[in-house]
mmCIF file of C-alpha atoms in Angstrom:
data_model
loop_
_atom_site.group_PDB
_atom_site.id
_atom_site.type_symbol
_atom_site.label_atom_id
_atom_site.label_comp_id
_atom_site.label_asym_id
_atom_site.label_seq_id
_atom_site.Cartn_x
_atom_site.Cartn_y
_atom_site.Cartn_z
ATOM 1 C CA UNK A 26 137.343 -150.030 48.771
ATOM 2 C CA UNK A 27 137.472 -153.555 50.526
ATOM 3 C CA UNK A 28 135.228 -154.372 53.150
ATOM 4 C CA UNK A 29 137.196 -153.847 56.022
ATOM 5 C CA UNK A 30 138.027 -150.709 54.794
ATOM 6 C CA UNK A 31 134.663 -149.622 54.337
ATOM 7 C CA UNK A 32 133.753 -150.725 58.085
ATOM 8 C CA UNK A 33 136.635 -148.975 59.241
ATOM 9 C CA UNK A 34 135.489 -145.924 57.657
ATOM 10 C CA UNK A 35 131.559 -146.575 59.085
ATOM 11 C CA UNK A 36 133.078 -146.392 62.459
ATOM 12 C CA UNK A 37 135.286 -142.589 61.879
ATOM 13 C CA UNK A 38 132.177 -140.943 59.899
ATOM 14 C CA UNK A 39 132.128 -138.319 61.774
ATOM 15 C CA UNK A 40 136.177 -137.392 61.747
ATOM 16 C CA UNK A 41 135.919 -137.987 57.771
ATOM 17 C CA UNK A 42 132.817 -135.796 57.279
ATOM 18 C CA UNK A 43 134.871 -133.171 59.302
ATOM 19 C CA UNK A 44 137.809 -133.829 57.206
ATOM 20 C CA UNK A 45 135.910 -134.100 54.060
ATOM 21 C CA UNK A 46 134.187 -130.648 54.574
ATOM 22 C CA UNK A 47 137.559 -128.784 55.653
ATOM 23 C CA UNK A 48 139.006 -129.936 52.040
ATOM 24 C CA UNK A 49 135.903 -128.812 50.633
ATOM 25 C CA UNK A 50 136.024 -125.671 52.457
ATOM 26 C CA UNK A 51 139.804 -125.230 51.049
ATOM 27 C CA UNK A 52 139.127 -125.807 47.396
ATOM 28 C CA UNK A 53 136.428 -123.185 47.412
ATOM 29 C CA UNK A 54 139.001 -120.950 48.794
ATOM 30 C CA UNK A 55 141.371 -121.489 46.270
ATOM 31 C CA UNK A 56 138.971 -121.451 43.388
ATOM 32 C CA UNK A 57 137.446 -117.495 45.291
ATOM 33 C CA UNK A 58 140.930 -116.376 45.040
ATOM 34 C CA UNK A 59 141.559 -118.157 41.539
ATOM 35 C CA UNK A 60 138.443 -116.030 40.365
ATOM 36 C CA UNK A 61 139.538 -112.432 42.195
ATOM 37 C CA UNK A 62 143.029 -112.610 40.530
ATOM 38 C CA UNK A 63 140.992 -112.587 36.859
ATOM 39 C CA UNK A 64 139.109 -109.541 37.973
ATOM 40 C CA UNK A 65 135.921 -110.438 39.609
ATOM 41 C CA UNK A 66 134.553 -108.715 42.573
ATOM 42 C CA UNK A 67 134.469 -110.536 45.817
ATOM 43 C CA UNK A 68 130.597 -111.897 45.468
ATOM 44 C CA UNK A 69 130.839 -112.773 41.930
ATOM 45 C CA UNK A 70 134.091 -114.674 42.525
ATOM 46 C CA UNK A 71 132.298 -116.581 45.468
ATOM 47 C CA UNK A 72 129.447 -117.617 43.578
ATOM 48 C CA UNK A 73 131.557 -118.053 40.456
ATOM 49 C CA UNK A 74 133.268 -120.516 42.379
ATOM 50 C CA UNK A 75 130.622 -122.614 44.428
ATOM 51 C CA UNK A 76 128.935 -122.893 41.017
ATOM 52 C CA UNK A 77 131.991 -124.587 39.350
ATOM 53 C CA UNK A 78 132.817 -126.995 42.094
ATOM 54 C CA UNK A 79 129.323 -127.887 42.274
ATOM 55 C CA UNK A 80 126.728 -128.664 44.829
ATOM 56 C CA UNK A 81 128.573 -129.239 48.420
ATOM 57 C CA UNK A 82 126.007 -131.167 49.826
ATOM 58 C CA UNK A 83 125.645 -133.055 46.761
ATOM 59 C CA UNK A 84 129.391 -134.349 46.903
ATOM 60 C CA UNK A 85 129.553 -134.950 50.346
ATOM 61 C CA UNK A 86 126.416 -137.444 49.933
ATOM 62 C CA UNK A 87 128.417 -138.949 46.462
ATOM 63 C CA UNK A 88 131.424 -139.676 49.183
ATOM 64 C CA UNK A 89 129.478 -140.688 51.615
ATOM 65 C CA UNK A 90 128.078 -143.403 49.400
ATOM 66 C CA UNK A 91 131.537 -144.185 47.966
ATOM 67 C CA UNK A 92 132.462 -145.149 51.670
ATOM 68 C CA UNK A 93 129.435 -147.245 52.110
ATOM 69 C CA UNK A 94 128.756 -146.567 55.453
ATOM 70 C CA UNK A 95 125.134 -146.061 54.850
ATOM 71 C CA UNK A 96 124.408 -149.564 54.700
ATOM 72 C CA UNK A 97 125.389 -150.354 57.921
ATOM 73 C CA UNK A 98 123.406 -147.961 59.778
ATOM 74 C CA UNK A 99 120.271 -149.685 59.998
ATOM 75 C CA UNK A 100 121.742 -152.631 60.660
ATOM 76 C CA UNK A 101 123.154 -151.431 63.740
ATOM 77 C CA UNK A 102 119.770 -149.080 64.334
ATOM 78 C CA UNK A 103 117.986 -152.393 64.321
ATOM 79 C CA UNK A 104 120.646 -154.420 66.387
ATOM 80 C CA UNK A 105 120.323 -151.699 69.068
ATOM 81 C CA UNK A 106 116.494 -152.077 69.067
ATOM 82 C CA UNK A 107 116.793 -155.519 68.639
ATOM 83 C CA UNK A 108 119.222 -155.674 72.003
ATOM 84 C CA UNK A 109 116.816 -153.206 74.205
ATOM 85 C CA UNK A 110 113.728 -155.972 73.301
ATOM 86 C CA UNK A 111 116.296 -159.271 74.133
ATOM 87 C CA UNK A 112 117.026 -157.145 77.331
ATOM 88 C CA UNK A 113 113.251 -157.257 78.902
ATOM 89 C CA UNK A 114 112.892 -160.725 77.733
ATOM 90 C CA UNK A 115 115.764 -162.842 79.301
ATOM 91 C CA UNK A 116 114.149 -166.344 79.156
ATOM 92 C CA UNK A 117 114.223 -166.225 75.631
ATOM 93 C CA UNK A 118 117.318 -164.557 75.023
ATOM 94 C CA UNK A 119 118.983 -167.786 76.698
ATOM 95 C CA UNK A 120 119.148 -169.915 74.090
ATOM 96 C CA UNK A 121 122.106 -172.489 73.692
ATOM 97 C CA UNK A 122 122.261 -174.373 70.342
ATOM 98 C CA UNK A 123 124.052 -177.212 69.183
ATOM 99 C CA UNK A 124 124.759 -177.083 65.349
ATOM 100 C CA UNK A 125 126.292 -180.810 63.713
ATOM 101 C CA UNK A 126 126.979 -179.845 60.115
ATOM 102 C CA UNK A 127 127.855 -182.068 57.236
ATOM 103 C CA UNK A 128 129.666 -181.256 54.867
ATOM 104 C CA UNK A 129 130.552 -183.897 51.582
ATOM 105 C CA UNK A 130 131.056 -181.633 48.682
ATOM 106 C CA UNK A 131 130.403 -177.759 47.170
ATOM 107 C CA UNK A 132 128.378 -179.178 44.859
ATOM 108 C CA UNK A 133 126.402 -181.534 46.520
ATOM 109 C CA UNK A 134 123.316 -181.975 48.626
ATOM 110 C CA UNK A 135 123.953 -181.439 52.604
ATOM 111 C CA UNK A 136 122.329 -182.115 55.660
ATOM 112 C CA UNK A 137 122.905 -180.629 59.542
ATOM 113 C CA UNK A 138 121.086 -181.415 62.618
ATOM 114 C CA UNK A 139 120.353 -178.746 65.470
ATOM 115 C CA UNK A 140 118.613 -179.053 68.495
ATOM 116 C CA UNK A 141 117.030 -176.204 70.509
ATOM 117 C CA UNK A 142 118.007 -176.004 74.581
ATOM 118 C CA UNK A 143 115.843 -173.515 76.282
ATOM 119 C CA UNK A 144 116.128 -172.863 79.846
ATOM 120 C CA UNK A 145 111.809 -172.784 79.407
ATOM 121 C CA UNK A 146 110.918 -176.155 78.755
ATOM 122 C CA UNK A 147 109.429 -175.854 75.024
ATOM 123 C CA UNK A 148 105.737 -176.967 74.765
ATOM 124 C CA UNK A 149 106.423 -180.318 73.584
ATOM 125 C CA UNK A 150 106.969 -183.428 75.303
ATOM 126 C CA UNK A 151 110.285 -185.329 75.623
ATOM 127 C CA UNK A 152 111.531 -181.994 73.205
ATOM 128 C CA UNK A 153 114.894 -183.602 73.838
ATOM 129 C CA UNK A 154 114.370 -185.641 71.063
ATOM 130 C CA UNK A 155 112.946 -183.052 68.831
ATOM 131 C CA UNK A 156 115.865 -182.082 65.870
ATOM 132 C CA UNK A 157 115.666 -179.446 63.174
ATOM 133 C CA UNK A 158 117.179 -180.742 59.998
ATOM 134 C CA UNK A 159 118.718 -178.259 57.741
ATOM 135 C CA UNK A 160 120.535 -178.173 54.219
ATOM 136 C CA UNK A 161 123.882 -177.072 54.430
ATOM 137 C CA UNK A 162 126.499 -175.814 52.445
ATOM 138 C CA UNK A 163 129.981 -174.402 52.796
ATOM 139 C CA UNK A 164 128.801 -171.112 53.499
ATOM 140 C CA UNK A 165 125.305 -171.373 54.884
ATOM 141 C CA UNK A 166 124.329 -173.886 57.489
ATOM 142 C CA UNK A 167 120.575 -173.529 57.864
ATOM 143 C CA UNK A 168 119.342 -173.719 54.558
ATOM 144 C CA UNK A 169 115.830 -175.419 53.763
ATOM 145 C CA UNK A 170 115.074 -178.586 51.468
ATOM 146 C CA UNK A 171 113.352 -179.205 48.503
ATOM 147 C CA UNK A 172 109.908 -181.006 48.284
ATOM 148 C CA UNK A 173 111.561 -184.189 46.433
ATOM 149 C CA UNK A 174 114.159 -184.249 48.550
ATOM 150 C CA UNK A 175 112.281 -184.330 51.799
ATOM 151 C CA UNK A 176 110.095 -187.054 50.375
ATOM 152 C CA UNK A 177 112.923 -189.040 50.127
ATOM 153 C CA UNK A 178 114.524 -188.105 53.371
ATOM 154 C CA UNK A 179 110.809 -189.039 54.927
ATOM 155 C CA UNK A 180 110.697 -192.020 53.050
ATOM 156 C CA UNK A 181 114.540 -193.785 54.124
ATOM 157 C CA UNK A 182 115.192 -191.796 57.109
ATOM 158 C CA UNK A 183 115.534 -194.375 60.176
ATOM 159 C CA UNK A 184 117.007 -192.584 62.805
ATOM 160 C CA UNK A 185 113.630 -190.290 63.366
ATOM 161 C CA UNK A 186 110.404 -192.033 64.527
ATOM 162 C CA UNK A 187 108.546 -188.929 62.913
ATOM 163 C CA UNK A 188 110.200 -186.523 60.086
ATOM 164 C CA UNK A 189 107.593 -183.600 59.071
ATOM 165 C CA UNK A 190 107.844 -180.689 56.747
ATOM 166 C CA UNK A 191 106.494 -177.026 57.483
ATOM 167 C CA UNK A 192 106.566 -173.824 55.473
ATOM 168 C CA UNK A 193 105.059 -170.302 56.264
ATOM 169 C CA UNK A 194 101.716 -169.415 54.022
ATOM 170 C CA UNK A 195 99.416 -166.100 53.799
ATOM 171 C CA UNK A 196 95.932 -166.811 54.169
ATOM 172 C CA UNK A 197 93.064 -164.288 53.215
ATOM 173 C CA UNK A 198 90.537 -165.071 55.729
ATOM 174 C CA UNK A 199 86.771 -163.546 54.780
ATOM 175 C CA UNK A 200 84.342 -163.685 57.699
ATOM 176 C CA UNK A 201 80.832 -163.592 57.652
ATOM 177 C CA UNK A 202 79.549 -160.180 57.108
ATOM 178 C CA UNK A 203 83.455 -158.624 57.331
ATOM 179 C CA UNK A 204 86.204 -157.390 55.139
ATOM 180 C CA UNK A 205 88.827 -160.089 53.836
ATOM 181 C CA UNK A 206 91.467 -160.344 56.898
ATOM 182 C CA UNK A 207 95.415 -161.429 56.297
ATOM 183 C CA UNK A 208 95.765 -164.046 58.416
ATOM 184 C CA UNK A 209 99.498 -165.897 58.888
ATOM 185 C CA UNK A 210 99.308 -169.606 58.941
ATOM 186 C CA UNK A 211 101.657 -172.996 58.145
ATOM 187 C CA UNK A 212 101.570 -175.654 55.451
ATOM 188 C CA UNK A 213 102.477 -178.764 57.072
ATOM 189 C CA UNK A 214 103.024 -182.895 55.998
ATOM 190 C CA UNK A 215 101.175 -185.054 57.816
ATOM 191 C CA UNK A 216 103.168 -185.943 60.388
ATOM 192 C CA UNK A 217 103.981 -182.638 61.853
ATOM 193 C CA UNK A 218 101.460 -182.945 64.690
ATOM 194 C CA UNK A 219 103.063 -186.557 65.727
ATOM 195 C CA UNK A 220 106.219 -185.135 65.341
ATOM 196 C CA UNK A 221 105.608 -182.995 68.328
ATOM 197 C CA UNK A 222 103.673 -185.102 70.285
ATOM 198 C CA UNK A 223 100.910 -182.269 71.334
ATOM 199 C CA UNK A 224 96.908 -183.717 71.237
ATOM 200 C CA UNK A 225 94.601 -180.739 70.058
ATOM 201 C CA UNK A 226 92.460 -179.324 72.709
ATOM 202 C CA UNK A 227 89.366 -179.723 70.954
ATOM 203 C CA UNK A 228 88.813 -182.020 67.846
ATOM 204 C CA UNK A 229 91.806 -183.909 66.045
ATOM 205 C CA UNK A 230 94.956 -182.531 64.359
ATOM 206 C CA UNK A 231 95.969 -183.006 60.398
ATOM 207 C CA UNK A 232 97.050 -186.414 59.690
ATOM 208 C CA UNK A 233 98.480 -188.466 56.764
ATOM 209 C CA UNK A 234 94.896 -188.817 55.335
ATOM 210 C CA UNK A 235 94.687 -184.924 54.761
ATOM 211 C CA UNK A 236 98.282 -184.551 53.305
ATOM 212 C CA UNK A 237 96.868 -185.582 49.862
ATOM 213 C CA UNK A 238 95.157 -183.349 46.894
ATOM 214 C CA UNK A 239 91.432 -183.806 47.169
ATOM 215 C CA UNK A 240 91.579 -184.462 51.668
ATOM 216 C CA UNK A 241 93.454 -181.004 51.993
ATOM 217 C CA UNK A 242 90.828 -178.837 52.297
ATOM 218 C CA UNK A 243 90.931 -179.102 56.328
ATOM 219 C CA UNK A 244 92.408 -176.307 58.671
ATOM 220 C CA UNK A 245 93.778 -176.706 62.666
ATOM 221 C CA UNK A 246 93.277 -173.311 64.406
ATOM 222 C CA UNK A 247 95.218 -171.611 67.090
ATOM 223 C CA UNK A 248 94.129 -171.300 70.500
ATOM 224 C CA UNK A 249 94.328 -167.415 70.588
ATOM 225 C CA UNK A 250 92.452 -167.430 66.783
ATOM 226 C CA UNK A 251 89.855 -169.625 67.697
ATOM 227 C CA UNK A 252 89.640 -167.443 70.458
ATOM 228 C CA UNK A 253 89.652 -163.813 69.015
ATOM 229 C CA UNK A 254 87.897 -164.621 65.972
ATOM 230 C CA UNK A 255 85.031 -167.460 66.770
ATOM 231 C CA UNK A 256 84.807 -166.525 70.424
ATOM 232 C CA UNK A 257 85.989 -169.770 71.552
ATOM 233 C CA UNK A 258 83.310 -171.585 70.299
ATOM 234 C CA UNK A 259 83.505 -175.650 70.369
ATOM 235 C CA UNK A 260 80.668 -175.615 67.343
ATOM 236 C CA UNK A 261 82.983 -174.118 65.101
ATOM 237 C CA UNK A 262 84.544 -178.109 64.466
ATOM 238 C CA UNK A 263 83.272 -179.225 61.696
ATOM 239 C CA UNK A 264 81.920 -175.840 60.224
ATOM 240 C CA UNK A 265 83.150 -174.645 56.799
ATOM 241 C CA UNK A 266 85.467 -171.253 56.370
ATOM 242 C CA UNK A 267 86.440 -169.153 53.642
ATOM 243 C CA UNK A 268 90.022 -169.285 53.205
ATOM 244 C CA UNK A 269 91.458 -167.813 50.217
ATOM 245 C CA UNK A 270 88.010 -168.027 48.023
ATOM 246 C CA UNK A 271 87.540 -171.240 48.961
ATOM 247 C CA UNK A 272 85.523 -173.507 51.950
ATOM 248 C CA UNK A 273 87.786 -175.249 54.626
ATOM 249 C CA UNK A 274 86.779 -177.315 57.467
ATOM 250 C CA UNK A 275 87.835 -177.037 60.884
ATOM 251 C CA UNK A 276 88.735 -179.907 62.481
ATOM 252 C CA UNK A 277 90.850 -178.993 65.461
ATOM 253 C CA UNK A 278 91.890 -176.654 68.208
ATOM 254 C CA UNK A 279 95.098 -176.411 69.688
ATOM 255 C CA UNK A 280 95.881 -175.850 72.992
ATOM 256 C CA UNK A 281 97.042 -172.527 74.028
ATOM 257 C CA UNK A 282 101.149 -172.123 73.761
ATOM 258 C CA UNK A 283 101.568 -174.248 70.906
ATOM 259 C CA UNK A 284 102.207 -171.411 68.878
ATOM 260 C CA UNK A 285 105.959 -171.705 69.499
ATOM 261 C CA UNK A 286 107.259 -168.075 68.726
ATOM 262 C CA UNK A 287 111.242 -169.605 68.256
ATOM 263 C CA UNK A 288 110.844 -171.992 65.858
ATOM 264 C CA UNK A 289 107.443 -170.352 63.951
ATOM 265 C CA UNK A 290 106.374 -167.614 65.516
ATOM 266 C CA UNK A 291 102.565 -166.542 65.325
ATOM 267 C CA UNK A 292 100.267 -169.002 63.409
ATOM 268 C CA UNK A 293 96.267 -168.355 63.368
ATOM 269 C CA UNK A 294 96.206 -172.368 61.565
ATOM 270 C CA UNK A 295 97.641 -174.735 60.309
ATOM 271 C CA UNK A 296 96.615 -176.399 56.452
ATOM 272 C CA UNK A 297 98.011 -179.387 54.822
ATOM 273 C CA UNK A 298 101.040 -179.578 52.418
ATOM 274 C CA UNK A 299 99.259 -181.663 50.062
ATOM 275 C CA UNK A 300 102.346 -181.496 47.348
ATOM 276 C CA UNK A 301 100.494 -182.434 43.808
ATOM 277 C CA UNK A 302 102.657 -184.715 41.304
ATOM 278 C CA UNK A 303 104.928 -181.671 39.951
ATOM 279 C CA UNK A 304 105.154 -180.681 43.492
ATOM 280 C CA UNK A 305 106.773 -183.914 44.753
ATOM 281 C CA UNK A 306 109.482 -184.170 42.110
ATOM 282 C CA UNK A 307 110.604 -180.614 42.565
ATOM 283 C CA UNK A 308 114.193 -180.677 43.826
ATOM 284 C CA UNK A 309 115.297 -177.098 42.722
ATOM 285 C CA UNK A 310 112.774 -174.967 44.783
ATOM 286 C CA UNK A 311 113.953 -174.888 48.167
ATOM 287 C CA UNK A 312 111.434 -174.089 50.734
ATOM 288 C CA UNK A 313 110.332 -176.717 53.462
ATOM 289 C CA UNK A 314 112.044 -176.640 57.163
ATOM 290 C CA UNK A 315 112.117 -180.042 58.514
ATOM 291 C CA UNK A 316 111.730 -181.271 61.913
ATOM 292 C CA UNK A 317 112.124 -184.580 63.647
ATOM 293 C CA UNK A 318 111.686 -186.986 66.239
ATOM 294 C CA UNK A 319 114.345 -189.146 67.082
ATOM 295 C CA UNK A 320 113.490 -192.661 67.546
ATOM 296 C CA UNK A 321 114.245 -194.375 70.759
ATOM 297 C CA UNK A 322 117.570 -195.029 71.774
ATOM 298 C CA UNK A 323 119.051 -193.159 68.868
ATOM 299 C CA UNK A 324 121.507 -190.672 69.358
ATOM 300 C CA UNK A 325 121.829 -187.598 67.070
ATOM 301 C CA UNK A 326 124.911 -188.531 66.199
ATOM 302 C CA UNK A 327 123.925 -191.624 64.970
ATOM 303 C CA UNK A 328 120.804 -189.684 63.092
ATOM 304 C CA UNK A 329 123.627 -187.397 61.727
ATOM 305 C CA UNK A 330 125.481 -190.578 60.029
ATOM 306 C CA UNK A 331 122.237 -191.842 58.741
ATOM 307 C CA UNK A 332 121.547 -188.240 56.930
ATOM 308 C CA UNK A 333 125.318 -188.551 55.220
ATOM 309 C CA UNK A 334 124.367 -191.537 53.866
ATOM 310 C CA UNK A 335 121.433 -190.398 52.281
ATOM 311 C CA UNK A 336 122.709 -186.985 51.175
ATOM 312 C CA UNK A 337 125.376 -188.756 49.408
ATOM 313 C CA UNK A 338 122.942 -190.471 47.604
ATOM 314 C CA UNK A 339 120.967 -187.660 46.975
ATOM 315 C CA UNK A 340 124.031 -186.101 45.426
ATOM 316 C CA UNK A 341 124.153 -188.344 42.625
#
């Protein structure tokens, strides 16, 4: 069964269960008065005959399947939910995006641009100039980059005054005296902070210095963390915390609403990529989103040539 056959058959369950359990109905019949014509009494042919067509509920589930229905149902269970939740919260369900995909190839390396419009101002300055990059391909437009590749996009990229790197990281977060607590945090390249343009409110954010093996071992806390966990406490700068078996050191504070639920979501900190040697030539493990900051008086379509260039390059 082809797909729009099996969504065509999602959206008449109900008329085919009906119709499914009237046949069923009718070759029970047939088999009860199969079973009376050889002799059997009315019970025994019954039973005689429910127990060689087989379990009713049984087949109705096996046809069920074989319409593959199921599998949309939570999908549209969650799209309902989903809807109700975008319903209350109209700001952010107005959202206009502009996608510029590139495409040079199936089997080559591809770059788009998008940047976010909100009706909200985001909680960055001049965020007009602030671009996701993406990998693209000719069926998936928002795909993320490899760590060698975005060290050479960071490295010949022109168009962007800042080009940073971010990926989503687990922390297990043991404080004094208390059970180990899963805390959800981002890796980010050093420029990620300049990027955005956003001063910490207390202390400094992660630089270029930290984005190294051996400087890494730093951590930028959220204004609500620093909040519900070190009861906003300035002394906590500088002090040492044990973040996945191991001592960190805070060294900043950022101001409350950086924590931009679109493009991250909730994030108790923020640690440093700090790619080792392996890391950095990896170009088949795809797992960085990149962000930019275009430079002055570029345009994005002008970034967007730039990129083709480069992919191209990357290609071969």
């Amino acid at each position: 069964m082809n797909f729009s056959s099996k969504l065509h058959s999602f959206f008449r369950r109900k008329t085919l269960d009906a119709e499914m359990a009237e046949e069923m109905r009718g070759h029970l019949e047939r088999r009860t008065q199969a079973n009376l014509a050889a002799g059997m009494s009315p019970d025994e042919a019954r039973y005689a005959a429910q127990r060689q067509f087989g379990g009713v509920d049984q087949l109705k589930e096996v046809a069920r399947h074989e319409r593959s229905g199921r599998w949309l149902e939570p999908f549209f269970r969650d799209l309902r939910h989903a809807t109700r939740l975008l319903a209350k919260e109209r700001g952010f369900t107005a959202i206009a995006l502009i996608t510029l995909a590139l495409g040079i190839g199936a089997n080559t390396s591809m770059f788009s641009l998008l940047n976010s419009l909100l009706l909200h101002s985001p909680p960055y300055p001049e965020s007009d100039s602030l671009i996701r990059v993406f990998r693209t391909s000719p069926t998936f437009q928002t795909g993320p980059h490899s760590p060698a590749n975005f060290v050479d996009l960071e490295a010949r990229v022109k168009s962007f005054s800042q080009l940073a790197a971010f990926t989503p990281v687990g922390h297990n977060y043991a404080p004094p005296g208390g059970p180990v607590e899963q805390l959800r945090g981002l890796r980010v390249s050093g420029k990620f902070f300049a990027a955005l343009g956003v001063q910490p409110a207390l202390g400094r954010f992660i630089t270029a210095e930290d984005d190294h093996l051996g400087r890494e071992k730093v951590i930028v806390l959220s204004d609500s963390i620093w909040r519900q966990r070190f009861a906003a406490d300035p002394a906590v700068l500088g002090q040492p915390i044990r973040l996945d078996g191991e001592a960190v050191t805070v060294v900043g504070v950022m101001p409350a609403g950086f924590e931009d639920r679109l493009l991250w979501g909730q994030v108790a900190g923020w640690t440093p990529l700090a790619f080792d040697e392996e890391t950095r030539l990896n170009r088949g493990g795809n797992f960085l989103a990149l962000i930019g900051r275009l430079a002055p008086r570029v345009t994005s379509a002008q970034a967007l040539a730039e990129l083709n260039v480069i992919a191209a390059d990357l290609a071969q």
